[in-house]
Amino acid sequence: LHRLREETSASIDESGRIVTEKILTERHALDELGDLSRSISSMLQKLARYTHYLERMPRMLKHEILNPLNIVATSLEHLEREIPRTEKSQKYLRKSRKGIGRLGSMVQSLTEASNFDEALAPGSEEDFDLHELLDEYLDNYQNTHTLQLFQIELPDHAIPIRGWPYAIEQLLDNLLNNAVDYSDPGTPINVRVVHQKRRGIEISILNEGPPIDEGIRDTLFESMVSSRKESNPERPHLGLGLYIVRLVATHHGGGVSAKNRPDLEGSCFTVTLPLHQSDDTKLTK
């Protein structure tokens, strides 16, 4: 029973993905334990097939939705040239274009996570300097968010890491966009990066604003979970941003957590990444 419990627990990882579809413990036994082992294997196989179907659904939806959406957009362009340009007609055309753009953004958001998971394939990683990436990325982010105040603390040395640089940038995008959207006007966003040889790398992003809703804290990094208000109708939020953050962190062998700040009202999101095995070999900046 102990071996069966251990193997069953290990068949699904921390993110809910099925690691193995077959339970080997007592699978050939002719008693109740054998029946239980085979039943668990059958259940895992069914769940794996259903999970695969759900993972393929965003791509199927993208194809099925974009085709008629393109027809509507093209028809709208032709209609715009045919009807008189009155104040009322321009108002309705403008609303129609916004609706088409919103639908397109929603489809793109739905497929982003599944495409990202496929892109982070084992064997496609590369060695890079995380300090150099953070320094350049945060400088560019500040230049495009000139109205937001940032306080950045980076180590003064190279941070060797192995992974996917573009994925780390996507992770930062989602965390910083989340912080910007939830920050009170005029308050700073703190970005702190700590590099410790034994504990690894911690990237913390802190903002001042509304605290994290206790009702969704345990599922904050799950797909399709969001407490975000629709402040920008041009960019619909489907609760995928923080899910992608977790996806990137776990593919790099790390994790992500969120908590309310103890010092003032606001939140702190922390990503932990493991050190490269050859961390003692310093990269030249």
XYZ file of C-alpha atoms in Angstrom:
285
model
C 0.000 0.000 0.000
C 2.856 2.372 0.856
C 4.605 1.740 -2.498
C 1.313 2.133 -4.353
C 0.616 5.422 -2.593
C 4.107 6.751 -3.327
C 3.970 5.825 -7.010
C 0.457 7.259 -7.402
C 1.528 10.539 -5.777
C 4.563 10.750 -8.075
C 2.457 10.168 -11.194
C 1.315 13.826 -11.181
C 3.761 16.697 -10.688
C 3.252 19.867 -8.630
C 1.756 21.753 -11.576
C -0.874 19.045 -12.136
C 0.723 17.453 -15.201
C 0.585 13.677 -15.565
C 4.134 12.308 -15.453
C 3.333 8.649 -16.047
C 0.166 6.852 -17.138
C 1.034 3.430 -15.714
C 1.369 2.280 -12.123
C 3.811 -0.618 -11.869
C 3.296 -1.538 -8.218
C 1.186 -4.736 -7.919
C -0.056 -4.353 -11.505
C 0.062 -8.146 -12.097
C -1.390 -9.088 -8.718
C -4.672 -10.992 -8.750
C -5.981 -9.570 -5.474
C -7.626 -6.280 -4.500
C -4.295 -4.421 -4.620
C -3.848 -5.514 -8.222
C -7.345 -4.303 -9.086
C -6.605 -0.955 -7.438
C -3.270 -0.568 -9.261
C -4.824 -1.318 -12.645
C -7.774 1.000 -11.920
C -5.404 3.879 -11.113
C -3.474 3.234 -14.347
C -6.712 3.261 -16.328
C -7.782 6.508 -14.668
C -4.415 8.146 -15.406
C -4.603 7.117 -19.069
C -8.083 8.637 -19.414
C -6.965 11.834 -17.687
C -3.910 12.042 -19.953
C -6.073 11.778 -23.079
C -8.462 14.426 -21.782
C -5.552 16.712 -20.801
C -4.091 16.348 -24.291
C -7.489 17.291 -25.748
C -7.665 20.408 -23.534
C -4.117 21.412 -24.494
C -4.997 21.173 -28.198
C -8.254 23.089 -27.804
C -6.746 26.637 -27.889
C -5.109 25.951 -31.259
C -8.335 24.466 -32.631
C -10.307 27.451 -31.351
C -7.800 29.853 -32.887
C -8.281 28.296 -36.319
C -12.072 28.091 -36.003
C -12.505 31.652 -34.699
C -9.944 33.537 -36.797
C -11.383 32.428 -40.144
C -14.854 33.977 -39.647
C -13.258 36.886 -37.776
C -11.137 37.721 -40.819
C -14.270 37.575 -42.991
C -16.031 40.029 -40.667
C -13.021 42.367 -40.649
C -12.771 42.338 -44.458
C -16.511 42.888 -44.847
C -16.326 45.789 -42.427
C -13.589 47.422 -44.520
C -15.732 47.138 -47.669
C -18.782 48.419 -45.796
C -16.834 51.427 -44.549
C -16.146 52.481 -48.147
C -19.776 52.030 -49.202
C -21.805 53.786 -46.505
C -21.984 57.575 -45.995
C -19.480 58.981 -43.479
C -21.806 60.319 -40.818
C -21.096 60.778 -37.127
C -23.348 57.852 -36.230
C -21.939 55.506 -38.885
C -18.361 56.271 -37.811
C -19.318 55.603 -34.191
C -20.698 52.141 -35.016
C -17.763 51.314 -37.293
C -15.341 52.329 -34.556
C -17.116 50.080 -32.051
C -17.105 47.205 -34.541
C -13.358 47.554 -35.128
C -12.747 47.564 -31.369
C -14.855 44.437 -30.979
C -12.927 42.642 -33.710
C -9.628 43.695 -32.151
C -10.771 42.471 -28.742
C -11.778 39.082 -30.092
C -8.422 38.766 -31.864
C -6.581 39.585 -28.616
C -8.594 36.986 -26.724
C -7.772 34.276 -29.263
C -4.097 35.247 -29.121
C -4.120 35.048 -25.314
C -5.753 31.624 -25.384
C -3.070 30.164 -27.655
C -0.111 31.927 -26.049
C 0.272 29.549 -23.105
C 0.061 26.342 -25.150
C 2.528 27.663 -27.728
C 4.862 28.716 -24.942
C 4.832 25.271 -23.386
C 5.841 23.710 -26.705
C 8.590 26.297 -27.252
C 10.265 25.404 -23.950
C 11.312 22.013 -25.240
C 14.142 20.160 -23.455
C 17.393 20.451 -25.364
C 16.730 23.959 -26.675
C 18.129 25.740 -23.618
C 21.178 27.990 -23.783
C 23.696 29.460 -21.353
C 23.393 33.189 -20.737
C 24.106 35.909 -18.202
C 20.915 36.719 -16.297
C 22.416 39.959 -14.974
C 23.047 41.235 -18.486
C 19.527 40.244 -19.584
C 17.905 41.937 -16.564
C 19.974 45.093 -16.923
C 19.052 45.551 -20.580
C 15.420 44.444 -20.207
C 14.659 46.675 -17.213
C 16.264 49.660 -18.930
C 14.021 49.136 -21.976
C 10.948 48.612 -19.789
C 11.546 51.869 -17.958
C 11.937 53.726 -21.251
C 8.504 52.511 -22.381
C 6.819 53.265 -19.007
C 8.062 56.770 -18.362
C 5.179 57.693 -16.038
C 5.956 54.811 -13.645
C 8.648 55.095 -10.969
C 10.942 52.071 -10.569
C 13.464 51.237 -7.847
C 15.832 48.520 -9.077
C 18.390 46.553 -7.055
C 20.674 44.266 -9.075
C 23.843 42.405 -8.070
C 27.055 43.905 -9.427
C 28.310 40.648 -10.958
C 27.396 38.158 -13.669
C 24.729 35.502 -12.968
C 25.290 32.406 -15.137
C 22.070 30.554 -15.863
C 20.807 27.971 -18.320
C 17.397 28.272 -19.944
C 15.430 30.325 -22.449
C 16.210 34.089 -22.433
C 13.046 35.062 -24.344
C 10.953 33.106 -21.808
C 12.552 34.973 -18.894
C 11.685 38.240 -20.653
C 8.081 37.064 -21.050
C 7.999 36.185 -17.358
C 9.228 39.679 -16.472
C 6.714 41.237 -18.871
C 3.780 39.560 -17.160
C 4.983 40.274 -13.618
C 5.791 43.937 -14.303
C 2.585 44.518 -16.280
C 0.682 43.046 -13.347
C 2.532 45.350 -10.921
C 1.925 48.429 -13.099
C -1.794 47.660 -13.420
C -2.214 47.211 -9.663
C 0.054 50.027 -8.427
C -1.417 53.126 -6.842
C -0.603 56.289 -8.836
C 2.672 57.909 -7.846
C 4.018 54.889 -5.956
C 7.221 53.037 -6.954
C 7.604 49.468 -8.161
C 10.563 47.744 -6.510
C 12.543 45.153 -8.458
C 15.009 43.247 -6.275
C 17.335 40.530 -7.514
C 19.268 38.479 -4.946
C 21.948 36.000 -6.021
C 23.045 33.522 -3.352
C 25.339 30.655 -4.217
C 23.523 28.040 -2.157
C 19.918 29.259 -2.391
C 19.888 30.332 -6.026
C 18.376 33.455 -7.568
C 15.374 35.381 -6.277
C 13.622 37.999 -8.400
C 11.091 39.954 -6.336
C 8.680 42.570 -7.682
C 6.867 44.670 -5.081
C 4.181 47.264 -5.610
C 1.915 49.446 -3.491
C -1.779 49.022 -4.137
C -4.701 46.698 -3.435
C -3.708 43.454 -1.676
C -4.055 40.025 -3.228
C -7.559 38.634 -2.900
C -7.410 35.913 -0.260
C -10.100 33.982 -2.119
C -7.827 33.267 -5.097
C -4.375 33.245 -3.493
C -4.060 29.442 -3.683
C -5.053 29.387 -7.368
C -3.458 32.660 -8.470
C -1.022 30.978 -10.849
C -3.551 28.611 -12.396
C -4.858 29.096 -15.916
C -7.957 31.299 -16.369
C -7.797 32.758 -12.838
C -7.889 36.530 -12.465
C -9.158 39.182 -10.073
C -8.100 41.933 -12.454
C -10.583 44.653 -13.341
C -11.055 45.361 -17.029
C -9.328 48.728 -16.918
C -8.204 48.425 -20.529
C -10.898 47.011 -22.838
C -8.366 46.827 -25.679
C -6.367 44.234 -23.749
C -8.678 41.620 -22.233
C -7.319 39.667 -19.282
C -8.060 35.952 -19.282
C -5.992 35.043 -16.241
C -3.118 33.639 -18.322
C -0.325 36.073 -17.463
C 0.570 34.632 -14.054
C 0.012 31.116 -15.368
C 2.742 31.769 -17.952
C 4.976 33.108 -15.147
C 4.617 29.796 -13.312
C 5.095 27.862 -16.547
C 8.401 29.611 -17.276
C 9.644 29.332 -13.685
C 8.931 25.597 -13.420
C 10.522 24.874 -16.817
C 13.690 26.496 -15.442
C 13.524 24.263 -12.360
C 12.294 27.069 -10.111
C 9.025 28.367 -8.736
C 6.951 31.462 -8.061
C 5.054 32.728 -5.020
C 2.885 35.701 -4.131
C 2.048 37.344 -0.824
C 0.766 40.592 0.597
C 3.414 42.977 1.872
C 3.714 43.158 5.664
C 5.106 46.697 5.724
C 2.384 48.447 3.715
C -0.614 47.722 1.500
C 0.552 46.014 -1.655
C 1.857 42.718 -2.962
C 5.159 40.934 -3.567
C 5.725 38.359 -6.321
C 8.918 36.306 -6.065
C 10.439 34.022 -8.700
C 13.146 31.577 -7.612
C 15.563 30.098 -10.139
C 18.254 27.479 -9.509
C 21.891 28.191 -10.133
C 23.692 26.857 -13.165
C 25.799 23.797 -12.382
C 28.884 25.657 -13.603
C 28.065 28.725 -11.487
C 31.628 28.910 -10.204
C 32.727 29.739 -13.734
C 32.092 33.465 -13.975
C 30.823 34.970 -17.198
C 32.545 38.066 -18.459
C 30.235 41.018 -18.836
